[in-house]
N, CA, C and O atoms as a CHARMM CRD file, in Angstrom:
* protein
*
  260
    1    1 MET  N      0.52300  -1.13200   0.04800 PROA 1      0.00000
    2    1 MET  CA     0.18800   0.17500   0.03400 PROA 1      0.00000
    3    1 MET  C      0.88800   0.85500  -0.29200 PROA 1      0.00000
    4    1 MET  O      2.05000   0.47800  -0.45200 PROA 1      0.00000
    5    2 THR  N      0.50700   2.19500  -0.55000 PROA 2      0.00000
    6    2 THR  CA     1.11600   3.74900  -0.71400 PROA 2      0.00000
    7    2 THR  C      0.83000   4.52800   0.36100 PROA 2      0.00000
    8    2 THR  O      0.22900   4.09500   1.34500 PROA 2      0.00000
    9    3 LYS  N      1.23000   5.68100   0.24400 PROA 3      0.00000
   10    3 LYS  CA     1.11000   6.71500   1.49400 PROA 3      0.00000
   11    3 LYS  C     -0.31700   7.33600   0.66000 PROA 3      0.00000
   12    3 LYS  O     -1.03000   7.80300   1.54800 PROA 3      0.00000
   13    4 GLN  N     -0.83700   7.47400  -0.37500 PROA 4      0.00000
   14    4 GLN  CA    -2.38500   7.99600  -0.75800 PROA 4      0.00000
   15    4 GLN  C     -3.04900   6.85700  -0.27900 PROA 4      0.00000
   16    4 GLN  O     -4.05600   7.06100   0.40000 PROA 4      0.00000
   17    5 HSD  N     -2.60400   5.38900  -0.54500 PROA 5      0.00000
   18    5 HSD  CA    -3.72900   4.48800   0.19900 PROA 5      0.00000
   19    5 HSD  C     -4.28200   4.59200   1.60500 PROA 5      0.00000
   20    5 HSD  O     -5.48100   4.43400   1.83400 PROA 5      0.00000
   21    6 PHE  N     -3.13000   4.93900   2.81000 PROA 6      0.00000
   22    6 PHE  CA    -3.35100   5.32500   3.90900 PROA 6      0.00000
   23    6 PHE  C     -3.90500   6.25900   3.98200 PROA 6      0.00000
   24    6 PHE  O     -4.83700   6.17900   4.78200 PROA 6      0.00000
   25    7 ILE  N     -3.74900   7.61600   3.29800 PROA 7      0.00000
   26    7 ILE  CA    -5.18700   8.85100   3.59700 PROA 7      0.00000
   27    7 ILE  C     -6.48000   8.39000   3.45700 PROA 7      0.00000
   28    7 ILE  O     -7.42200   8.35600   4.24900 PROA 7      0.00000
   29    8 ALA  N     -6.31600   7.91500   1.89600 PROA 8      0.00000
   30    8 ALA  CA    -7.45200   7.49100   1.51600 PROA 8      0.00000
   31    8 ALA  C     -8.35200   7.05200   2.54400 PROA 8      0.00000
   32    8 ALA  O     -9.40600   7.56900   2.91300 PROA 8      0.00000
   33    9 LEU  N     -7.66500   5.83400   3.01800 PROA 9      0.00000
   34    9 LEU  CA    -8.40200   4.94000   4.12000 PROA 9      0.00000
   35    9 LEU  C     -8.97800   5.41600   5.38900 PROA 9      0.00000
   36    9 LEU  O     -9.91300   4.98600   6.06400 PROA 9      0.00000
   37   10 ALA  N     -7.87700   6.79500   5.59900 PROA 10     0.00000
   38   10 ALA  CA    -7.69100   7.53000   7.13000 PROA 10     0.00000
   39   10 ALA  C     -9.25900   8.43100   6.67800 PROA 10     0.00000
   40   10 ALA  O    -10.28500   8.20900   7.32000 PROA 10     0.00000
   41   11 ASP  N     -9.24400   9.18500   5.80100 PROA 11     0.00000
   42   11 ASP  CA   -10.24700  10.08100   5.22300 PROA 11     0.00000
   43   11 ASP  C    -11.47600   8.97200   5.35500 PROA 11     0.00000
   44   11 ASP  O    -12.07400   9.06600   6.42700 PROA 11     0.00000
   45   12 TRP  N    -11.87900   8.10900   4.60600 PROA 12     0.00000
   46   12 TRP  CA   -12.77500   7.41900   4.78200 PROA 12     0.00000
   47   12 TRP  C    -13.70600   7.20700   6.46400 PROA 12     0.00000
   48   12 TRP  O    -14.87600   7.19200   6.84500 PROA 12     0.00000
   49   13 ILE  N    -12.31400   7.07100   7.07000 PROA 13     0.00000
   50   13 ILE  CA   -12.92700   6.63100   8.44100 PROA 13     0.00000
   51   13 ILE  C    -13.28800   7.69900   9.42200 PROA 13     0.00000
   52   13 ILE  O    -14.09900   7.63300  10.34500 PROA 13     0.00000
   53   14 ARG  N    -12.42800   8.82900   8.99600 PROA 14     0.00000
   54   14 ARG  CA   -13.09900  10.23900   9.47300 PROA 14     0.00000
   55   14 ARG  C    -14.06600  10.77800   9.06000 PROA 14     0.00000
   56   14 ARG  O    -14.58200  11.52400   9.89200 PROA 14     0.00000
   57   15 SER  N    -14.85700  10.70000   7.53600 PROA 15     0.00000
   58   15 SER  CA   -16.21500  10.77100   7.21100 PROA 15     0.00000
   59   15 SER  C    -17.01200   9.78800   7.77800 PROA 15     0.00000
   60   15 SER  O    -18.11300  10.17100   8.17200 PROA 15     0.00000
   61   16 ALA  N    -16.74800   8.68800   7.91100 PROA 16     0.00000
   62   16 ALA  CA   -17.67100   7.81500   8.37300 PROA 16     0.00000
   63   16 ALA  C    -18.20600   8.12900  10.23600 PROA 16     0.00000
   64   16 ALA  O    -19.34300   7.88600  10.64000 PROA 16     0.00000
   65   17 ARG  N    -17.22200   8.62600  11.00300 PROA 17     0.00000
   66   17 ARG  CA   -17.22800   8.75400  12.40900 PROA 17     0.00000
   67   17 ARG  C    -17.54300  10.49000  12.44600 PROA 17     0.00000
   68   17 ARG  O    -17.70500  10.93000  13.58400 PROA 17     0.00000
   69   18 ARG  N    -17.61600  11.23000  11.61400 PROA 18     0.00000
   70   18 ARG  CA   -18.51300  12.44600  10.97800 PROA 18     0.00000
   71   18 ARG  C    -19.64300  11.98000  11.12100 PROA 18     0.00000
   72   18 ARG  O    -20.32300  12.42500  12.04500 PROA 18     0.00000
   73   19 ALA  N    -20.11500  11.07800  10.36500 PROA 19     0.00000
   74   19 ALA  CA   -21.50000  10.40200   9.69800 PROA 19     0.00000
   75   19 ALA  C    -22.40900   9.88700  11.24100 PROA 19     0.00000
   76   19 ALA  O    -23.61300   9.87500  11.49700 PROA 19     0.00000
   77   20 GLY  N    -21.59000   9.62600  11.78500 PROA 20     0.00000
   78   20 GLY  CA   -22.13100   9.27900  12.83100 PROA 20     0.00000
   79   20 GLY  C    -22.02300   7.51600  13.47500 PROA 20     0.00000
   80   20 GLY  O    -22.18500   7.09000  14.61800 PROA 20     0.00000
   81   21 LEU  N    -21.63100   6.68700  11.98000 PROA 21     0.00000
   82   21 LEU  CA   -20.78500   5.25400  12.46400 PROA 21     0.00000
   83   21 LEU  C    -20.17000   5.40100  13.48100 PROA 21     0.00000
   84   21 LEU  O    -19.34100   6.26900  13.75600 PROA 21     0.00000
   85   22 THR  N    -20.61000   4.41900  14.18500 PROA 22     0.00000
   86   22 THR  CA   -20.17700   3.96700  15.54200 PROA 22     0.00000
   87   22 THR  C    -19.16200   2.86500  15.58700 PROA 22     0.00000
   88   22 THR  O    -18.44300   2.57100  16.54200 PROA 22     0.00000
   89   23 ASP  N    -19.22300   2.23000  14.25100 PROA 23     0.00000
   90   23 ASP  CA   -18.41200   0.96200  14.18900 PROA 23     0.00000
   91   23 ASP  C    -17.02300   1.44000  14.22900 PROA 23     0.00000
   92   23 ASP  O    -16.29500   0.47700  14.47000 PROA 23     0.00000
   93   24 TYR  N    -16.42400   2.41100  14.10600 PROA 24     0.00000
   94   24 TYR  CA   -14.98800   2.84500  13.87600 PROA 24     0.00000
   95   24 TYR  C    -14.59200   3.48200  15.51400 PROA 24     0.00000
   96   24 TYR  O    -14.33600   4.65300  15.79600 PROA 24     0.00000
   97   25 THR  N    -14.63700   2.46500  16.30300 PROA 25     0.00000
   98   25 THR  CA   -13.84700   2.98300  17.78700 PROA 25     0.00000
   99   25 THR  C    -12.62600   3.21200  17.61100 PROA 25     0.00000
  100   25 THR  O    -12.04400   3.22700  16.52700 PROA 25     0.00000
  101   26 ASP  N    -12.08100   3.44300  18.88300 PROA 26     0.00000
  102   26 ASP  CA   -10.53300   4.06200  19.03200 PROA 26     0.00000
  103   26 ASP  C     -9.67900   2.31600  18.97400 PROA 26     0.00000
  104   26 ASP  O     -8.51600   2.26800  18.57300 PROA 26     0.00000
  105   27 ASP  N    -10.28300   1.23000  19.33700 PROA 27     0.00000
  106   27 ASP  CA    -9.84600  -0.11800  19.46600 PROA 27     0.00000
  107   27 ASP  C     -9.96700  -0.58900  17.81600 PROA 27     0.00000
  108   27 ASP  O     -8.99200  -1.21800  17.40400 PROA 27     0.00000
  109   28 VAL  N    -10.86700  -0.38600  17.02300 PROA 28     0.00000
  110   28 VAL  CA   -11.12000  -0.97900  15.89400 PROA 28     0.00000
  111   28 VAL  C     -9.92300  -0.18900  15.24800 PROA 28     0.00000
  112   28 VAL  O     -8.85600  -0.77600  15.06500 PROA 28     0.00000
  113   29 VAL  N    -10.09800   1.29300  14.85600 PROA 29     0.00000
  114   29 VAL  CA    -8.85800   1.76400  14.21200 PROA 29     0.00000
  115   29 VAL  C     -7.79300   1.81300  14.62400 PROA 29     0.00000
  116   29 VAL  O     -7.08700   2.56200  13.94800 PROA 29     0.00000
  117   30 GLY  N     -7.18500   1.25600  15.63800 PROA 30     0.00000
  118   30 GLY  CA    -5.60700   0.83600  16.17600 PROA 30     0.00000
  119   30 GLY  C     -5.48200  -0.46800  16.01000 PROA 30     0.00000
  120   30 GLY  O     -4.30600  -0.82900  16.04800 PROA 30     0.00000
  121   31 SER  N     -6.50100  -1.58000  15.78600 PROA 31     0.00000
  122   31 SER  CA    -6.46500  -2.37200  14.90900 PROA 31     0.00000
  123   31 SER  C     -6.15400  -2.13100  13.45900 PROA 31     0.00000
  124   31 SER  O     -5.25700  -2.71400  12.85100 PROA 31     0.00000
  125   32 ILE  N     -6.61600  -1.61600  13.16900 PROA 32     0.00000
  126   32 ILE  CA    -6.38200  -1.22500  11.46900 PROA 32     0.00000
  127   32 ILE  C     -4.87600  -0.67500  11.61800 PROA 32     0.00000
  128   32 ILE  O     -3.91200  -1.32900  11.22000 PROA 32     0.00000
  129   33 ALA  N     -4.78000   0.40900  12.14300 PROA 33     0.00000
  130   33 ALA  CA    -3.09800   0.50500  12.17500 PROA 33     0.00000
  131   33 ALA  C     -2.14000  -0.40800  12.35500 PROA 33     0.00000
  132   33 ALA  O     -1.00300  -0.39800  11.88100 PROA 33     0.00000
  133   34 LEU  N     -2.61900  -1.16400  13.02800 PROA 34     0.00000
  134   34 LEU  CA    -1.56100  -2.85200  13.29900 PROA 34     0.00000
  135   34 LEU  C     -1.21300  -3.16400  11.75800 PROA 34     0.00000
  136   34 LEU  O     -0.13500  -2.93300  11.21000 PROA 34     0.00000
  137   35 PHE  N     -2.25100  -3.68500  11.23300 PROA 35     0.00000
  138   35 PHE  CA    -2.29300  -4.03000  10.03700 PROA 35     0.00000
  139   35 PHE  C     -1.74800  -3.43800   8.93900 PROA 35     0.00000
  140   35 PHE  O     -1.19500  -4.02400   8.00800 PROA 35     0.00000
  141   36 LEU  N     -1.93800  -2.10700   9.08000 PROA 36     0.00000
  142   36 LEU  CA    -1.20400  -1.14700   8.09200 PROA 36     0.00000
  143   36 LEU  C      0.49200  -0.99000   8.47600 PROA 36     0.00000
  144   36 LEU  O      1.35500  -0.54000   7.72300 PROA 36     0.00000
  145   37 THR  N      0.60800  -1.31100   9.35200 PROA 37     0.00000
  146   37 THR  CA     2.36000  -1.00600   9.77900 PROA 37     0.00000
  147   37 THR  C      2.82100  -2.89000   8.89900 PROA 37     0.00000
  148   37 THR  O      3.93400  -3.17200   8.45500 PROA 37     0.00000
  149   38 THR  N      1.90800  -3.58900   8.89600 PROA 38     0.00000
  150   38 THR  CA     2.87700  -4.59400   8.09000 PROA 38     0.00000
  151   38 THR  C      2.91000  -4.80400   7.04000 PROA 38     0.00000
  152   38 THR  O      3.52200  -5.78600   6.62200 PROA 38     0.00000
  153   39 GLN  N      2.13800  -3.79400   6.07300 PROA 39     0.00000
  154   39 GLN  CA     1.89700  -3.37500   4.54400 PROA 39     0.00000
  155   39 GLN  C      3.05300  -2.72300   3.95100 PROA 39     0.00000
  156   39 GLN  O      3.48800  -2.86200   2.80700 PROA 39     0.00000
  157   40 ASN  N      3.71800  -1.60600   5.39200 PROA 40     0.00000
  158   40 ASN  CA     4.79200  -0.77700   4.45700 PROA 40     0.00000
  159   40 ASN  C      5.60900  -0.53400   6.00500 PROA 40     0.00000
  160   40 ASN  O      5.17200  -0.26700   7.12400 PROA 40     0.00000
  161   41 PRO  N      6.84700  -0.74200   5.53000 PROA 41     0.00000
  162   41 PRO  CA     7.79200  -0.62400   6.71300 PROA 41     0.00000
  163   41 PRO  C      8.02300   0.75200   7.08100 PROA 41     0.00000
  164   41 PRO  O      8.56000   0.82200   8.18600 PROA 41     0.00000
  165   42 ARG  N      7.77300   2.03100   6.46400 PROA 42     0.00000
  166   42 ARG  CA     7.53900   3.01100   6.23300 PROA 42     0.00000
  167   42 ARG  C      6.36500   4.11200   6.93400 PROA 42     0.00000
  168   42 ARG  O      6.34100   5.33200   7.09800 PROA 42     0.00000
  169   43 PHE  N      5.44600   3.00300   7.23700 PROA 43     0.00000
  170   43 PHE  CA     4.00400   3.46000   7.98700 PROA 43     0.00000
  171   43 PHE  C      4.45400   3.94200   8.78700 PROA 43     0.00000
  172   43 PHE  O      5.52900   3.43700   9.11000 PROA 43     0.00000
  173   44 ASN  N      3.98700   5.19900   9.64000 PROA 44     0.00000
  174   44 ASN  CA     3.81500   5.91100  11.11000 PROA 44     0.00000
  175   44 ASN  C      2.92600   6.25900  11.22400 PROA 44     0.00000
  176   44 ASN  O      2.36300   7.27400  10.81300 PROA 44     0.00000
  177   45 ARG  N      2.46100   4.96300  12.18200 PROA 45     0.00000
  178   45 ARG  CA     1.11600   4.64100  12.87700 PROA 45     0.00000
  179   45 ARG  C      0.60100   5.81700  13.61500 PROA 45     0.00000
  180   45 ARG  O     -0.50700   6.33600  13.47800 PROA 45     0.00000
  181   46 GLU  N      1.58000   6.17500  14.43800 PROA 46     0.00000
  182   46 GLU  CA     0.79700   7.72400  15.49300 PROA 46     0.00000
  183   46 GLU  C      0.70700   8.82800  14.47000 PROA 46     0.00000
  184   46 GLU  O     -0.05900   9.78000  14.62500 PROA 46     0.00000
  185   47 ARG  N      1.50800   8.69200  13.40900 PROA 47     0.00000
  186   47 ARG  CA     0.56400  10.16700  12.93300 PROA 47     0.00000
  187   47 ARG  C     -0.55500   9.71400  12.18900 PROA 47     0.00000
  188   47 ARG  O     -1.50000  10.49900  12.10100 PROA 47     0.00000
  189   48 TRP  N     -0.62000   8.88900  11.77500 PROA 48     0.00000
  190   48 TRP  CA    -1.57400   8.05400  11.01500 PROA 48     0.00000
  191   48 TRP  C     -3.05300   8.25600  11.45300 PROA 48     0.00000
  192   48 TRP  O     -3.98500   8.64200  10.74800 PROA 48     0.00000
  193   49 LEU  N     -3.07400   7.74400  13.42400 PROA 49     0.00000
  194   49 LEU  CA    -3.66400   7.62700  14.02200 PROA 49     0.00000
  195   49 LEU  C     -4.27200   9.25900  14.29700 PROA 49     0.00000
  196   49 LEU  O     -5.45900   9.58200  14.34900 PROA 49     0.00000
  197   50 ASP  N     -2.90900  10.27400  14.47200 PROA 50     0.00000
  198   50 ASP  CA    -3.47400  11.44700  15.21000 PROA 50     0.00000
  199   50 ASP  C     -4.25400  12.71200  13.54900 PROA 50     0.00000
  200   50 ASP  O     -4.85600  13.78600  13.57400 PROA 50     0.00000
  201   51 TYR  N     -3.75600  11.72900  12.28400 PROA 51     0.00000
  202   51 TYR  CA    -4.54200  12.32300  11.35000 PROA 51     0.00000
  203   51 TYR  C     -6.11300  12.03700  11.26300 PROA 51     0.00000
  204   51 TYR  O     -6.93600  12.92200  11.03000 PROA 51     0.00000
  205   52 VAL  N     -6.51700  10.30700  11.54000 PROA 52     0.00000
  206   52 VAL  CA    -7.89800   9.82700  11.53600 PROA 52     0.00000
  207   52 VAL  C     -8.49100  10.47000  12.73700 PROA 52     0.00000
  208   52 VAL  O     -9.71600  10.39100  12.82800 PROA 52     0.00000
  209   53 ASN  N     -7.93100  11.00800  13.54600 PROA 53     0.00000
  210   53 ASN  CA    -8.85400  12.21400  15.11800 PROA 53     0.00000
  211   53 ASN  C     -8.80900  13.46400  14.67400 PROA 53     0.00000
  212   53 ASN  O     -9.19600  14.39000  15.38600 PROA 53     0.00000
  213   54 GLY  N     -8.31500  13.66200  13.39800 PROA 54     0.00000
  214   54 GLY  CA    -8.09500  15.34900  13.49200 PROA 54     0.00000
  215   54 GLY  C     -7.06900  15.99400  13.79600 PROA 54     0.00000
  216   54 GLY  O     -6.87100  17.11600  13.33000 PROA 54     0.00000
  217   55 LYS  N     -6.38300  15.50800  14.48200 PROA 55     0.00000
  218   55 LYS  CA    -4.65500  16.12000  15.52200 PROA 55     0.00000
  219   55 LYS  C     -3.93600  16.46300  14.68100 PROA 55     0.00000
  220   55 LYS  O     -2.94700  16.94400  15.23500 PROA 55     0.00000
  221   56 CYS  N     -3.78100  16.52900  13.02000 PROA 56     0.00000
  222   56 CYS  CA    -2.81700  16.59500  12.39100 PROA 56     0.00000
  223   56 CYS  C     -3.20000  16.43100  10.76300 PROA 56     0.00000
  224   56 CYS  O     -3.93100  15.50300  10.41700 PROA 56     0.00000
  225   57 GLY  N     -2.79800  17.15100  10.02600 PROA 57     0.00000
  226   57 GLY  CA    -2.79300  16.91300   8.48600 PROA 57     0.00000
  227   57 GLY  C     -2.49400  15.99300   7.86600 PROA 57     0.00000
  228   57 GLY  O     -1.69200  15.32700   8.52000 PROA 57     0.00000
  229   58 PRO  N     -2.77000  15.41500   6.60400 PROA 58     0.00000
  230   58 PRO  CA    -2.26600  14.13300   5.89100 PROA 58     0.00000
  231   58 PRO  C     -0.66900  14.02300   6.10100 PROA 58     0.00000
  232   58 PRO  O     -0.38300  12.92400   6.57700 PROA 58     0.00000
  233   59 ASN  N      0.42200  14.82900   5.88700 PROA 59     0.00000
  234   59 ASN  CA     1.74500  14.64000   6.53000 PROA 59     0.00000
  235   59 ASN  C      2.00000  14.80600   7.65300 PROA 59     0.00000
  236   59 ASN  O      3.04900  14.25800   7.99000 PROA 59     0.00000
  237   60 GLY  N      1.52700  15.29900   8.35400 PROA 60     0.00000
  238   60 GLY  CA     1.32300  15.22500  10.11700 PROA 60     0.00000
  239   60 GLY  C      1.97400  16.72800  10.15600 PROA 60     0.00000
  240   60 GLY  O      2.82800  16.91400  11.02300 PROA 60     0.00000
  241   61 GLY  N      1.68400  17.66900   9.40500 PROA 61     0.00000
  242   61 GLY  CA     1.71200  19.25800   9.75200 PROA 61     0.00000
  243   61 GLY  C      0.35200  19.56800  10.76400 PROA 61     0.00000
  244   61 GLY  O     -0.57700  18.81300  11.05200 PROA 61     0.00000
  245   62 ARG  N      0.61700  20.98300  11.18200 PROA 62     0.00000
  246   62 ARG  CA    -0.83000  21.16000  11.67800 PROA 62     0.00000
  247   62 ARG  C     -1.88000  21.18500  10.46400 PROA 62     0.00000
  248   62 ARG  O     -1.75800  21.02300   9.25000 PROA 62     0.00000
  249   63 ARG  N     -3.14100  21.50100  11.45300 PROA 63     0.00000
  250   63 ARG  CA    -4.43500  21.39900  10.36000 PROA 63     0.00000
  251   63 ARG  C     -4.65100  23.05300  10.14500 PROA 63     0.00000
  252   63 ARG  O     -4.53800  23.89700  11.03400 PROA 63     0.00000
  253   64 LYS  N     -5.04300  23.33700   8.52800 PROA 64     0.00000
  254   64 LYS  CA    -5.56100  24.16800   8.37900 PROA 64     0.00000
  255   64 LYS  C     -6.87800  24.91300   9.24700 PROA 64     0.00000
  256   64 LYS  O     -7.77300  24.12700   9.55500 PROA 64     0.00000
  257   65 PRO  N     -7.03700  26.13200   9.59800 PROA 65     0.00000
  258   65 PRO  CA    -8.26000  26.65200  10.19100 PROA 65     0.00000
  259   65 PRO  C     -9.48500  26.25600   9.29200 PROA 65     0.00000
  260   65 PRO  O    -10.62300  26.59800   9.61300 PROA 65     0.00000
């Protein structure tokens, strides 16, 4: 998987959470992140989780207001 795939998945999870889908709990998203670490050795789990949770942008930088 590529960076674009990881971002697309994170965007989808964020959209689902905003739409009120409760299937994507922190535990479920954490399990997905663990799987993603096996797919790409350069995958940054903490940055991806921060992006899913809206704490940073897709590249790890500060979110624009």
